[in-house]
Amino acid sequence: MCFPSIVREGAIASVLIAGMVLALPVHAAIEAFTGRHQTTSSDCRFMATTGKEQACRVVQIDGLTATILSLRFVGAGERPGSSQRLTFVVSSMSSPTLLNCNLGRCQLRTGDWEGKINGVSETNYDVDGLAEGVPNAWAVRQGNCSVQAGRMTCRAEVPGGGQISAEAEL
């Protein structure tokens, strides 16, 4: 059976419009927590598995789901222009969560916040921003992050007894 072109185009347009209308509530719900907030901190430091405390400058907070966040502390690497990144994957234990996002752009919520660390990774990047090898990553049984009075603190125990920590003024 052959449909006239106008009927076929009308049917396609109707399906597309229905799909967009039905997707709007889902899109709005996702945007409430998905996105990134990045800040430069004048008082930031972390201790990776090397056991040596080092300065960091940038804190990135990514909303991944309604309750899961990625908290990344970025500092200088061993060679000029390189960087080291320490990332905590955290389940929010406070409501509301740490971020308020709209279309991928996020603002930090004011007030205290707490989360449980699920995993941590450390990665080194060269001058060109390429990873220098495979990131070291661990599941964490014990660890938490918190924000109090504008200061973020994360501490975790990794398998084998090592400790990883980071703190920054937000």
PDB file of C-alpha atoms in Angstrom, residues 55-143:
ATOM      1  CA  ALA A  55      49.398  20.748  46.534  1.00  0.00           C
ATOM      2  CA  CYS A  56      46.442  20.769  44.179  1.00  0.00           C
ATOM      3  CA  ARG A  57      44.762  23.692  42.512  1.00  0.00           C
ATOM      4  CA  VAL A  58      41.547  22.500  40.869  1.00  0.00           C
ATOM      5  CA  VAL A  59      38.542  20.667  42.314  1.00  0.00           C
ATOM      6  CA  GLN A  60      36.017  19.147  39.902  1.00  0.00           C
ATOM      7  CA  ILE A  61      32.694  17.825  41.174  1.00  0.00           C
ATOM      8  CA  ASP A  62      30.675  15.779  38.687  1.00  0.00           C
ATOM      9  CA  GLY A  63      27.052  14.783  39.241  1.00  0.00           C
ATOM     10  CA  LEU A  64      26.744  11.270  37.783  1.00  0.00           C
ATOM     11  CA  THR A  65      23.350  10.169  39.150  1.00  0.00           C
ATOM     12  CA  ALA A  66      20.947  11.527  41.760  1.00  0.00           C
ATOM     13  CA  THR A  67      23.139  10.111  44.544  1.00  0.00           C
ATOM     14  CA  ILE A  68      26.573   9.398  42.967  1.00  0.00           C
ATOM     15  CA  LEU A  69      29.247  12.085  42.616  1.00  0.00           C
ATOM     16  CA  SER A  70      32.803  12.113  41.341  1.00  0.00           C
ATOM     17  CA  LEU A  71      35.133  14.401  43.326  1.00  0.00           C
ATOM     18  CA  ARG A  72      38.431  15.061  41.534  1.00  0.00           C
ATOM     19  CA  PHE A  73      41.446  16.904  42.939  1.00  0.00           C
ATOM     20  CA  VAL A  74      43.988  18.013  40.310  1.00  0.00           C
ATOM     21  CA  GLY A  75      47.587  18.898  41.141  1.00  0.00           C
ATOM     22  CA  ALA A  76      50.904  19.310  39.347  1.00  0.00           C
ATOM     23  CA  GLY A  77      52.744  16.182  38.243  1.00  0.00           C
ATOM     24  CA  GLU A  78      56.421  15.381  38.665  1.00  0.00           C
ATOM     25  CA  ARG A  79      57.428  17.003  35.341  1.00  0.00           C
ATOM     26  CA  PRO A  80      56.585  20.589  34.325  1.00  0.00           C
ATOM     27  CA  GLY A  81      53.187  20.730  32.628  1.00  0.00           C
ATOM     28  CA  SER A  82      52.101  17.257  33.767  1.00  0.00           C
ATOM     29  CA  SER A  83      49.339  16.636  36.308  1.00  0.00           C
ATOM     30  CA  GLN A  84      48.193  14.116  38.866  1.00  0.00           C
ATOM     31  CA  ARG A  85      44.509  13.539  39.574  1.00  0.00           C
ATOM     32  CA  LEU A  86      42.969  11.899  42.594  1.00  0.00           C
ATOM     33  CA  THR A  87      39.300  10.952  42.096  1.00  0.00           C
ATOM     34  CA  PHE A  88      36.789   9.762  44.690  1.00  0.00           C
ATOM     35  CA  VAL A  89      33.483   8.169  43.649  1.00  0.00           C
ATOM     36  CA  VAL A  90      31.035   9.006  46.413  1.00  0.00           C
ATOM     37  CA  SER A  91      27.463   8.058  47.341  1.00  0.00           C
ATOM     38  CA  SER A  92      25.682  11.068  48.789  1.00  0.00           C
ATOM     39  CA  MET A  93      24.375  10.457  52.309  1.00  0.00           C
ATOM     40  CA  SER A  94      22.921  13.951  52.677  1.00  0.00           C
ATOM     41  CA  SER A  95      19.773  15.265  51.118  1.00  0.00           C
ATOM     42  CA  PRO A  96      19.788  17.372  49.045  1.00  0.00           C
ATOM     43  CA  THR A  97      22.927  16.318  47.227  1.00  0.00           C
ATOM     44  CA  LEU A  98      25.984  18.570  46.894  1.00  0.00           C
ATOM     45  CA  LEU A  99      25.149  19.965  43.438  1.00  0.00           C
ATOM     46  CA  ASN A 100      22.275  21.857  41.889  1.00  0.00           C
ATOM     47  CA  CYS A 101      22.545  21.392  38.095  1.00  0.00           C
ATOM     48  CA  ASN A 102      20.754  22.842  35.100  1.00  0.00           C
ATOM     49  CA  LEU A 103      21.664  21.812  31.546  1.00  0.00           C
ATOM     50  CA  GLY A 104      25.010  20.412  32.684  1.00  0.00           C
ATOM     51  CA  ARG A 105      26.102  23.509  34.607  1.00  0.00           C
ATOM     52  CA  CYS A 106      26.185  23.028  38.347  1.00  0.00           C
ATOM     53  CA  GLN A 107      26.398  25.183  41.427  1.00  0.00           C
ATOM     54  CA  LEU A 108      27.392  24.001  44.875  1.00  0.00           C
ATOM     55  CA  ARG A 109      24.582  23.930  47.373  1.00  0.00           C
ATOM     56  CA  THR A 110      25.274  25.768  50.590  1.00  0.00           C
ATOM     57  CA  GLY A 111      25.364  23.964  53.896  1.00  0.00           C
ATOM     58  CA  ASP A 112      27.005  20.826  55.183  1.00  0.00           C
ATOM     59  CA  TRP A 113      27.141  17.622  53.136  1.00  0.00           C
ATOM     60  CA  GLU A 114      28.401  14.064  53.677  1.00  0.00           C
ATOM     61  CA  GLY A 115      29.034  11.071  51.432  1.00  0.00           C
ATOM     62  CA  LYS A 116      30.446   7.535  51.565  1.00  0.00           C
ATOM     63  CA  ILE A 117      33.419   6.763  49.296  1.00  0.00           C
ATOM     64  CA  ASN A 118      32.844   3.725  47.054  1.00  0.00           C
ATOM     65  CA  GLY A 119      36.070   3.892  45.057  1.00  0.00           C
ATOM     66  CA  VAL A 120      39.165   5.962  44.480  1.00  0.00           C
ATOM     67  CA  SER A 121      41.638   6.293  41.621  1.00  0.00           C
ATOM     68  CA  GLU A 122      44.850   8.122  40.896  1.00  0.00           C
ATOM     69  CA  THR A 123      46.094   8.955  37.432  1.00  0.00           C
ATOM     70  CA  ASN A 124      49.086  10.814  36.046  1.00  0.00           C
ATOM     71  CA  TYR A 125      48.810  12.864  32.839  1.00  0.00           C
ATOM     72  CA  ASP A 126      51.611  14.134  30.630  1.00  0.00           C
ATOM     73  CA  VAL A 127      52.055  17.656  29.229  1.00  0.00           C
ATOM     74  CA  ASP A 128      49.614  16.871  26.386  1.00  0.00           C
ATOM     75  CA  GLY A 129      46.895  15.678  28.798  1.00  0.00           C
ATOM     76  CA  LEU A 130      47.352  11.997  27.912  1.00  0.00           C
ATOM     77  CA  ALA A 131      47.214   9.396  30.679  1.00  0.00           C
ATOM     78  CA  GLU A 132      50.606   7.966  31.578  1.00  0.00           C
ATOM     79  CA  GLY A 133      49.577   4.341  31.896  1.00  0.00           C
ATOM     80  CA  VAL A 134      46.520   2.749  33.392  1.00  0.00           C
ATOM     81  CA  PRO A 135      44.969   4.531  36.394  1.00  0.00           C
ATOM     82  CA  ASN A 136      45.399   2.903  39.794  1.00  0.00           C
ATOM     83  CA  ALA A 137      41.921   2.274  41.182  1.00  0.00           C
ATOM     84  CA  TRP A 138      40.557   0.638  44.310  1.00  0.00           C
ATOM     85  CA  ALA A 139      37.185  -0.262  45.756  1.00  0.00           C
ATOM     86  CA  VAL A 140      36.915   1.328  49.183  1.00  0.00           C
ATOM     87  CA  ARG A 141      35.345  -0.351  52.183  1.00  0.00           C
ATOM     88  CA  GLN A 142      35.879   2.518  54.562  1.00  0.00           C
ATOM     89  CA  GLY A 143      35.997   6.194  53.685  1.00  0.00           C
TER      90      GLY A 143
END
